[in-house]
Amino acid sequence: MKHFNSIGVHIGKSTIAMTNLKTEFVKPKSILIDNANQEVKGEIIPWGSDNLYPQTFYNKKYLKNGSAVGGVGALQNAHYGSGFQLQLESADENGASVKKTVPFLSYPEIQSFYKNSKLNKFWYEIVSDQTLFSIGFASFIVSQDFKKITSVRRRKAAWCRFEKMGDDGVIKNVWINSDWSNENLKYSMPIPVVDPYMTAEEVRLWCQESKIYEFIYPSYYPLIDESYYPKPGWHAVDRNGWMDVANSVPELKQAIFAQQAHIKYVIYVSEMYFENYYKEEWDDFDSDKRQKLRSDLVTAIDDHMSGNSAGGRSLISPIFEENGKFVEGIKVVPIDNNLQEGSYLPDSSAANSEILFALGVDPCIIGLGIPGGKNLSGSGSDKREAYNILCANLKPRREITLEIWDLIRDFNLWDPNLEGCFPNMILTTLDKDKSGQNTIVN
């Protein structure tokens, strides 16, 4: 994989890598290449300062945030639409382009490839990686005679790391490891990586000359100031702290409830209660006996005031006179709940809205709102228009994803007029279509 400055794939030979806070210059990381020879090493470019950015973001931030999970899910589903389909492009009598959807059964070889590679699953996996990290890794298997791509599979983006480019500006491999925290060589595997700007014929010649039977095609959204790994725009909510705010509110609430929810009263029992109730016997009781009587009384009061059946009950307490003042024998004082109803929910709502704004998902699509607060779930018209706008805005992303199909089609010399697409069910009103939906391709 070569990166040319003129086309903006990479900038020089710098090793700028993405971190969760800011752009940093990260040193390449040495890894063993040959188990048998401890001297043979290569260098990868860490993804984040500790090489664990995808794992840290996904497991410790993303999976704890309902708005992020819901928003990303809405993006993934809208991107995938009704699933991958084929379109045949032709010209009408006026020379204008006309496209029509064609079934896979019209192309037995493509249909067989589709089934064998489980392309429905493959496409959704690639879309998932691209939505989360702005990059997906497709791994191709080439036939022995280098004439066909026989299958394609997705390699998990979080497991992939680029090898450091050489002095010639070429990245030779993508390294795959299921556990980069341990960097166990047993789980590390290098796969040659192709330059996404190469044509299918150039890729074929590259495979023939280098005897490559498997290679990776990195499908990524535009790099702006990055050199290796894209910096997803919606991760701004991680860099600026909004995701931490959203995630901290449930933890804070849970901690408060755990500390306060089970203590509702403080019970005060005057010593005069026992002295008057037991009279002369009280002086004869030893300390253990007295303590037991105190505990028994508190337990009896607690049982009397606890549970669903305790609603509306009263407690009779004697009053004694001491030094001209009345003293309550038993006093029950409720603990005030200093946490006001709805506290911190506006902060959480603002943080969740910021996350969805960064994703480009209208909050009404996933019914964002606060129980007891202002309804932000949106009307049917709001949801319909918001969803249709979301689908329309996904066209550039789909084109990047479908570059994988273009490579397969051109490498295998299938009909060049066959285009891939992800049609969407566009929502309408019932007066326009009785089903309330219509299929379009953008």
Coordinates of C-alpha atoms in Angstrom, one line a residue:
M1 CA 0.0 0.0 0.0
K2 CA 1.6 3.2 -1.2
H3 CA 0.6 6.7 -0.1
F4 CA 1.1 9.5 -2.6
N5 CA 1.3 13.1 -1.3
S6 CA -0.3 14.4 -4.5
I7 CA -3.6 12.6 -3.9
G8 CA -3.6 13.3 -0.2
V9 CA -3.7 9.7 1.1
H10 CA -0.9 10.4 3.5
I11 CA 1.2 13.5 4.3
G12 CA 4.9 12.7 3.9
K13 CA 6.3 10.0 6.0
S14 CA 5.1 11.3 9.4
T15 CA 3.7 8.9 12.0
I16 CA 0.8 10.9 13.3
A17 CA -1.6 8.6 15.0
M18 CA -5.0 9.2 16.6
T19 CA -5.5 9.4 20.3
N20 CA -8.5 10.0 22.4
L21 CA -7.4 13.5 23.3
K22 CA -5.4 15.1 20.5
T23 CA -3.2 14.5 17.6
E24 CA 0.2 13.3 18.8
F25 CA 3.4 12.1 17.2
V26 CA 3.6 8.5 18.2
K27 CA 6.7 6.4 17.8
P28 CA 6.4 3.2 15.8
K29 CA 6.1 0.1 17.9
S30 CA 8.4 -2.9 17.4
I31 CA 6.8 -6.4 17.1
L32 CA 8.3 -9.8 16.5
I33 CA 7.8 -11.1 12.9
D34 CA 9.4 -14.5 13.2
N35 CA 8.9 -16.7 16.3
A36 CA 11.9 -18.8 15.5
N37 CA 14.2 -15.7 15.1
Q38 CA 13.9 -13.2 18.0
E39 CA 16.0 -10.7 16.0
V40 CA 13.5 -10.4 13.2
K41 CA 11.2 -7.5 14.0
G42 CA 8.9 -5.1 12.3
E43 CA 7.2 -1.9 13.3
I44 CA 3.6 -1.1 13.5
I45 CA 2.0 2.3 14.0
P46 CA 0.1 2.3 17.3
W47 CA -3.6 3.3 17.2
G48 CA -3.6 5.8 20.0
S49 CA -0.8 6.5 22.4
D50 CA -1.1 3.1 24.0
N51 CA -2.2 1.2 20.8
L52 CA -5.6 0.4 22.4
Y53 CA -7.7 3.4 21.3
P54 CA -10.4 1.2 19.6
Q55 CA -10.7 -1.1 22.6
T56 CA -10.7 1.6 25.2
F57 CA -13.3 3.8 23.3
Y58 CA -15.6 0.8 22.4
N59 CA -15.6 -1.0 25.7
K60 CA -15.2 1.8 28.3
K61 CA -17.0 4.7 26.6
Y62 CA -19.3 3.6 23.7
L63 CA -20.9 0.5 25.2
K64 CA -21.9 2.5 28.3
N65 CA -23.7 5.2 26.4
G66 CA -27.3 4.5 25.3
S67 CA -27.5 7.5 23.0
A68 CA -24.2 6.6 21.2
V69 CA -25.3 3.0 20.8
G70 CA -28.8 4.0 19.5
G71 CA -27.4 6.7 17.2
V72 CA -24.7 4.5 15.7
G73 CA -27.3 1.7 15.3
A74 CA -29.6 4.1 13.4
L75 CA -26.7 5.1 11.2
Q76 CA -25.7 1.5 10.5
N77 CA -29.2 0.5 9.6
A78 CA -29.9 3.5 7.4
H79 CA -26.5 2.9 5.6
Y80 CA -27.3 -0.7 5.0
G81 CA -30.8 0.1 4.0
S82 CA -32.6 -2.8 2.4
G83 CA -29.4 -4.7 1.9
F84 CA -26.9 -4.9 -1.0
Q85 CA -28.5 -5.1 -4.5
L86 CA -27.4 -5.0 -8.1
Q87 CA -28.3 -2.4 -10.6
L88 CA -27.7 -2.5 -14.3
E89 CA -26.9 0.8 -16.0
S90 CA -28.0 1.4 -19.6
A91 CA -28.9 4.3 -21.9
D92 CA -32.4 5.1 -23.1
E93 CA -33.3 6.3 -26.6
N94 CA -32.2 9.8 -25.7
G95 CA -28.8 8.7 -24.3
A96 CA -29.7 9.3 -20.7
S97 CA -28.5 6.9 -18.0
V98 CA -31.1 4.5 -16.8
K99 CA -30.6 2.1 -13.9
K100 CA -32.8 -0.8 -12.9
T101 CA -32.4 -3.4 -10.2
V102 CA -31.6 -6.9 -11.4
P103 CA -31.8 -10.2 -9.4
F104 CA -28.7 -12.1 -8.5
L105 CA -30.1 -15.2 -10.2
S106 CA -29.5 -13.5 -13.5
Y107 CA -25.8 -13.8 -12.8
P108 CA -25.1 -17.4 -11.4
E109 CA -21.4 -16.7 -10.8
I110 CA -22.1 -13.5 -8.8
Q111 CA -24.9 -15.3 -6.9
S112 CA -22.6 -18.1 -5.9
F113 CA -19.9 -15.6 -4.8
Y114 CA -22.6 -13.8 -2.8
K115 CA -23.7 -16.9 -1.0
N116 CA -20.2 -18.3 -0.4
S117 CA -18.9 -15.1 1.1
K118 CA -22.1 -14.4 3.1
L119 CA -22.1 -10.9 1.7
N120 CA -25.2 -9.8 3.7
K121 CA -23.2 -10.3 6.9
F122 CA -20.0 -9.0 5.4
W123 CA -21.5 -5.7 4.3
Y124 CA -23.2 -5.0 7.7
E125 CA -19.9 -5.8 9.5
I126 CA -17.9 -3.4 7.2
V127 CA -20.6 -0.7 7.7
S128 CA -20.4 -1.2 11.5
D129 CA -16.7 -0.6 11.5
Q130 CA -16.9 2.4 9.2
T131 CA -19.6 4.0 11.4
L132 CA -17.7 3.4 14.6
F133 CA -14.1 4.1 13.5
S134 CA -14.4 5.6 9.9
I135 CA -12.5 2.6 8.5
G136 CA -13.2 -1.0 7.6
F137 CA -10.8 -3.8 6.5
A138 CA -11.9 -6.2 3.7
S139 CA -9.7 -9.3 3.2
F140 CA -9.7 -10.9 -0.3
I141 CA -8.8 -14.4 -1.3
V142 CA -7.3 -14.8 -4.8
S143 CA -7.4 -17.9 -6.9
Q144 CA -4.3 -19.8 -7.7
D145 CA -4.1 -18.4 -11.2
F146 CA -4.7 -14.9 -10.0
K147 CA -7.7 -14.5 -12.3
K148 CA -10.5 -14.3 -9.7
I149 CA -11.2 -13.1 -6.3
T150 CA -12.9 -16.2 -4.8
S151 CA -14.1 -14.7 -1.5
V152 CA -14.1 -11.7 0.8
R153 CA -14.4 -11.4 4.5
R154 CA -14.3 -8.6 7.0
R155 CA -11.3 -8.2 9.4
K156 CA -12.3 -6.5 12.7
A157 CA -11.0 -2.9 12.5
A158 CA -10.2 -2.9 16.2
W159 CA -7.8 -5.8 15.7
C160 CA -6.0 -4.2 12.7
R161 CA -2.8 -2.1 12.8
F162 CA -0.9 -0.6 9.9
E163 CA 2.8 -1.5 9.5
K164 CA 5.1 1.5 9.3
M165 CA 5.6 2.6 5.8
G166 CA 9.1 2.1 4.3
D167 CA 11.4 4.7 2.9
D168 CA 9.6 4.3 -0.4
G169 CA 6.4 5.4 1.2
V170 CA 4.8 1.9 1.0
I171 CA 2.9 0.2 3.7
K172 CA 3.4 -3.5 3.1
N173 CA 1.2 -5.2 5.7
V174 CA -1.7 -4.8 8.1
W175 CA -1.1 -6.7 11.3
I176 CA -4.0 -8.4 13.0
N177 CA -4.1 -9.3 16.7
S178 CA -7.1 -10.2 18.8
D179 CA -5.4 -9.0 22.0
W180 CA -3.1 -6.0 21.5
S181 CA -2.8 -5.5 25.2
N182 CA -0.7 -8.6 25.5
E183 CA 0.9 -8.6 22.0
N184 CA 1.2 -12.3 22.0
L185 CA 2.8 -13.2 18.7
K186 CA 0.8 -16.4 18.6
Y187 CA -2.2 -14.2 17.8
S188 CA -0.5 -11.8 15.4
M189 CA -0.8 -12.2 11.7
P190 CA 0.5 -10.0 8.9
I191 CA -1.6 -9.6 5.7
P192 CA -0.4 -7.6 2.6
V193 CA -2.3 -4.4 2.2
V194 CA -3.2 -2.9 -1.2
D195 CA -3.3 0.8 -2.1
P196 CA -7.1 1.7 -2.4
Y197 CA -6.2 4.0 -5.4
M198 CA -4.9 1.1 -7.5
T199 CA -7.1 -0.2 -10.3
A200 CA -8.3 -3.8 -10.4
E201 CA -5.8 -4.6 -13.1
E202 CA -2.9 -3.1 -11.1
V203 CA -4.0 -5.2 -8.1
R204 CA -4.0 -8.3 -10.2
L205 CA -0.5 -7.7 -11.5
W206 CA 0.6 -6.9 -7.9
C207 CA -0.7 -10.2 -6.7
Q208 CA 0.9 -12.1 -9.6
E209 CA 4.3 -10.5 -9.2
S210 CA 4.4 -10.8 -5.4
K211 CA 2.6 -14.2 -5.2
I212 CA 0.0 -12.8 -3.0
Y213 CA -3.1 -14.9 -2.5
E214 CA -4.7 -12.9 0.3
F215 CA -4.7 -9.1 0.7
I216 CA -6.5 -6.4 2.7
Y217 CA -8.3 -3.5 1.2
P218 CA -8.7 -0.6 3.7
S219 CA -12.0 1.2 3.1
Y220 CA -11.9 4.5 5.0
Y221 CA -13.6 7.9 5.1
P222 CA -11.4 10.8 4.0
L223 CA -8.3 11.5 6.0
I224 CA -7.9 15.2 6.9
D225 CA -4.8 15.6 9.0
E226 CA -4.2 11.9 9.8
S227 CA -1.5 9.7 8.4
Y228 CA -2.7 6.2 9.2
Y229 CA -5.9 5.9 11.1
P230 CA -9.0 8.2 10.5
K231 CA -10.1 10.3 13.4
P232 CA -13.9 10.0 13.4
G233 CA -15.6 13.3 13.5
W234 CA -18.3 12.1 15.9
H235 CA -15.6 11.1 18.4
A236 CA -15.4 14.8 19.2
V237 CA -17.8 14.1 22.1
D238 CA -15.1 11.8 23.6
R239 CA -12.3 14.3 23.1
N240 CA -14.3 17.3 24.5
G241 CA -15.8 15.3 27.4
W242 CA -19.5 15.2 26.6
M243 CA -19.5 11.4 26.5
D244 CA -17.9 11.3 30.0
V245 CA -20.6 13.6 31.3
A246 CA -23.4 11.4 29.8
N247 CA -21.8 8.3 31.3
S248 CA -21.1 9.8 34.7
V249 CA -24.8 10.7 35.4
P250 CA -26.0 7.1 35.7
E251 CA -23.0 6.1 37.8
L252 CA -23.7 9.1 40.1
K253 CA -27.4 8.3 40.4
Q254 CA -26.6 4.6 41.1
A255 CA -24.2 5.6 43.8
I256 CA -26.6 8.0 45.5
F257 CA -29.5 5.4 45.4
A258 CA -27.3 2.7 46.8
Q259 CA -26.4 5.0 49.7
Q260 CA -29.8 6.6 50.4
A261 CA -32.5 4.4 49.1
H262 CA -32.6 1.9 52.1
I263 CA -32.3 4.4 55.0
K264 CA -35.5 6.4 55.5
Y265 CA -35.7 7.1 59.2
V266 CA -33.5 7.7 62.2
I267 CA -35.0 6.3 65.4
Y268 CA -34.2 8.0 68.7
V269 CA -35.0 6.1 71.9
S270 CA -34.6 7.9 75.3
E271 CA -33.1 6.0 78.1
M272 CA -36.0 7.3 80.2
Y273 CA -38.3 5.0 78.2
F274 CA -36.5 1.9 79.4
E275 CA -36.2 3.2 83.0
N276 CA -40.0 3.9 83.2
Y277 CA -41.1 0.8 81.2
Y278 CA -39.0 -1.7 83.2
K279 CA -38.9 0.3 86.5
E280 CA -36.8 -1.3 89.2
E281 CA -35.9 -4.3 87.0
W282 CA -33.9 -2.0 84.8
D283 CA -31.3 -1.5 87.5
D284 CA -30.9 -5.2 87.9
F285 CA -30.2 -5.9 84.2
D286 CA -26.6 -6.3 83.1
S287 CA -25.2 -4.4 80.1
D288 CA -25.9 -7.4 77.7
K289 CA -29.5 -7.7 78.8
R290 CA -30.0 -3.9 78.4
Q291 CA -28.5 -3.9 74.9
K292 CA -30.7 -6.8 73.8
L293 CA -33.8 -5.0 75.0
R294 CA -32.7 -1.9 73.1
S295 CA -32.1 -3.9 69.9
D296 CA -35.4 -5.8 70.2
L297 CA -37.3 -2.5 70.5
V298 CA -35.6 -1.0 67.4
T299 CA -36.3 -4.2 65.4
A300 CA -40.0 -4.1 66.5
I301 CA -40.3 -0.5 65.4
D302 CA -38.6 -1.2 62.1
D303 CA -40.9 -4.1 61.4
H304 CA -43.9 -2.0 62.3
M305 CA -43.0 0.8 59.9
S306 CA -41.6 -1.3 57.0
G307 CA -43.2 -2.9 54.0
N308 CA -46.3 -2.2 51.9
S309 CA -48.6 -3.0 54.8
A310 CA -47.1 -0.2 56.9
G311 CA -48.7 2.6 54.9
G312 CA -50.9 4.8 57.2
R313 CA -49.7 3.2 60.4
S314 CA -49.0 5.3 63.5
L315 CA -46.6 5.0 66.3
I316 CA -47.5 5.8 69.9
S317 CA -44.6 7.1 72.0
P318 CA -44.7 8.0 75.7
I319 CA -43.6 11.5 76.9
F320 CA -41.7 12.1 80.1
E321 CA -41.0 15.2 82.1
E322 CA -37.4 15.9 83.0
N323 CA -36.3 19.1 84.7
G324 CA -39.5 20.8 83.7
K325 CA -39.2 19.8 80.1
F326 CA -41.1 17.1 78.2
V327 CA -38.9 14.3 76.7
E328 CA -40.1 12.0 74.0
G329 CA -39.5 8.3 74.8
I330 CA -39.3 7.3 71.1
K331 CA -38.8 9.7 68.2
V332 CA -38.7 8.8 64.5
V333 CA -37.1 11.4 62.2
P334 CA -37.4 10.9 58.4
I335 CA -34.1 11.4 56.5
D336 CA -34.5 14.3 54.0
N337 CA -33.7 13.4 50.4
N338 CA -31.4 16.2 49.4
L339 CA -31.3 15.0 45.8
Q340 CA -34.1 16.8 44.0
E341 CA -36.2 14.9 41.6
G342 CA -34.7 15.1 38.1
S343 CA -31.3 16.3 39.3
Y344 CA -28.6 16.0 36.7
L345 CA -31.1 14.8 34.1
P346 CA -30.8 18.1 32.1
D347 CA -27.0 17.7 32.0
S348 CA -27.4 14.1 30.8
S349 CA -29.9 15.2 28.2
A350 CA -27.6 17.9 26.9
A351 CA -24.7 15.4 26.7
N352 CA -26.8 12.8 24.9
S353 CA -28.0 15.5 22.4
E354 CA -24.4 16.5 21.8
I355 CA -23.5 12.9 21.0
L356 CA -26.4 12.5 18.5
F357 CA -25.6 15.9 16.9
A358 CA -22.0 14.7 16.4
L359 CA -23.3 11.5 14.8
G360 CA -25.6 13.5 12.6
V361 CA -28.7 11.7 13.9
D362 CA -31.8 13.7 14.6
P363 CA -32.7 12.8 18.3
C364 CA -36.4 12.3 17.3
I365 CA -35.5 9.2 15.3
I366 CA -34.6 7.3 18.4
G367 CA -37.2 9.0 20.6
L368 CA -34.8 11.1 22.8
G369 CA -36.6 12.6 25.8
I370 CA -36.6 12.8 29.6
P371 CA -39.3 11.1 31.6
G372 CA -41.4 13.8 33.2
G373 CA -39.6 16.4 31.1
K374 CA -40.1 18.1 27.8
N375 CA -41.1 15.6 25.1
L376 CA -38.4 15.4 22.5
S377 CA -39.5 12.2 20.9
G378 CA -41.0 14.0 17.9
S379 CA -44.1 13.6 15.9
G380 CA -44.6 11.2 13.1
S381 CA -43.8 13.8 10.5
D382 CA -40.6 14.8 12.3
K383 CA -39.5 11.2 12.4
R384 CA -40.3 10.6 8.8
E385 CA -38.5 13.6 7.5
A386 CA -35.6 13.2 9.8
Y387 CA -35.1 9.6 8.7
N388 CA -35.4 10.5 5.0
I389 CA -32.8 13.3 5.4
L390 CA -30.5 10.9 7.2
C391 CA -30.7 8.4 4.4
A392 CA -30.0 11.1 1.8
N393 CA -26.9 12.3 3.6
L394 CA -25.4 8.8 3.6
K395 CA -24.7 8.7 -0.1
P396 CA -21.0 9.6 0.1
R397 CA -20.5 6.9 2.8
R398 CA -22.2 4.3 0.7
E399 CA -20.0 5.2 -2.3
I400 CA -16.9 4.6 -0.2
T401 CA -18.3 1.3 1.0
L402 CA -19.2 0.2 -2.5
E403 CA -15.6 0.7 -3.7
I404 CA -15.1 -2.8 -2.4
W405 CA -17.8 -4.1 -4.8
D406 CA -16.2 -2.2 -7.7
L407 CA -12.8 -3.9 -7.0
I408 CA -14.4 -7.4 -6.9
R409 CA -16.4 -6.8 -10.1
D410 CA -13.5 -5.4 -12.1
F411 CA -11.0 -8.0 -10.8
N412 CA -13.4 -10.8 -11.8
L413 CA -14.2 -9.2 -15.1
W414 CA -17.9 -9.1 -14.5
D415 CA -20.2 -6.8 -16.4
P416 CA -18.7 -3.3 -15.8
N417 CA -22.2 -1.8 -16.0
L418 CA -23.3 -3.7 -12.9
E419 CA -23.3 -1.4 -9.9
G420 CA -23.9 -2.2 -6.3
C421 CA -26.3 -0.2 -4.1
F422 CA -28.0 -0.1 -0.7
P423 CA -31.6 1.0 -1.4
N424 CA -33.6 2.7 1.4
M425 CA -37.2 2.4 2.3
I426 CA -38.1 6.1 2.2
L427 CA -41.1 6.8 4.5
T428 CA -44.1 8.6 3.0
T429 CA -47.6 9.5 4.0
L430 CA -50.5 7.2 3.4
D431 CA -52.1 9.6 0.9
K432 CA -49.1 9.1 -1.4
D433 CA -48.6 5.4 -0.9
K434 CA -50.9 3.0 0.9
S435 CA -47.9 1.2 2.4
G436 CA -46.4 4.4 3.8
Q437 CA -43.1 3.7 2.2
N438 CA -41.2 3.8 -1.1
T439 CA -37.9 2.4 -2.3
I440 CA -35.3 4.8 -3.6
V441 CA -31.6 4.5 -4.4
N442 CA -29.2 7.3 -3.7

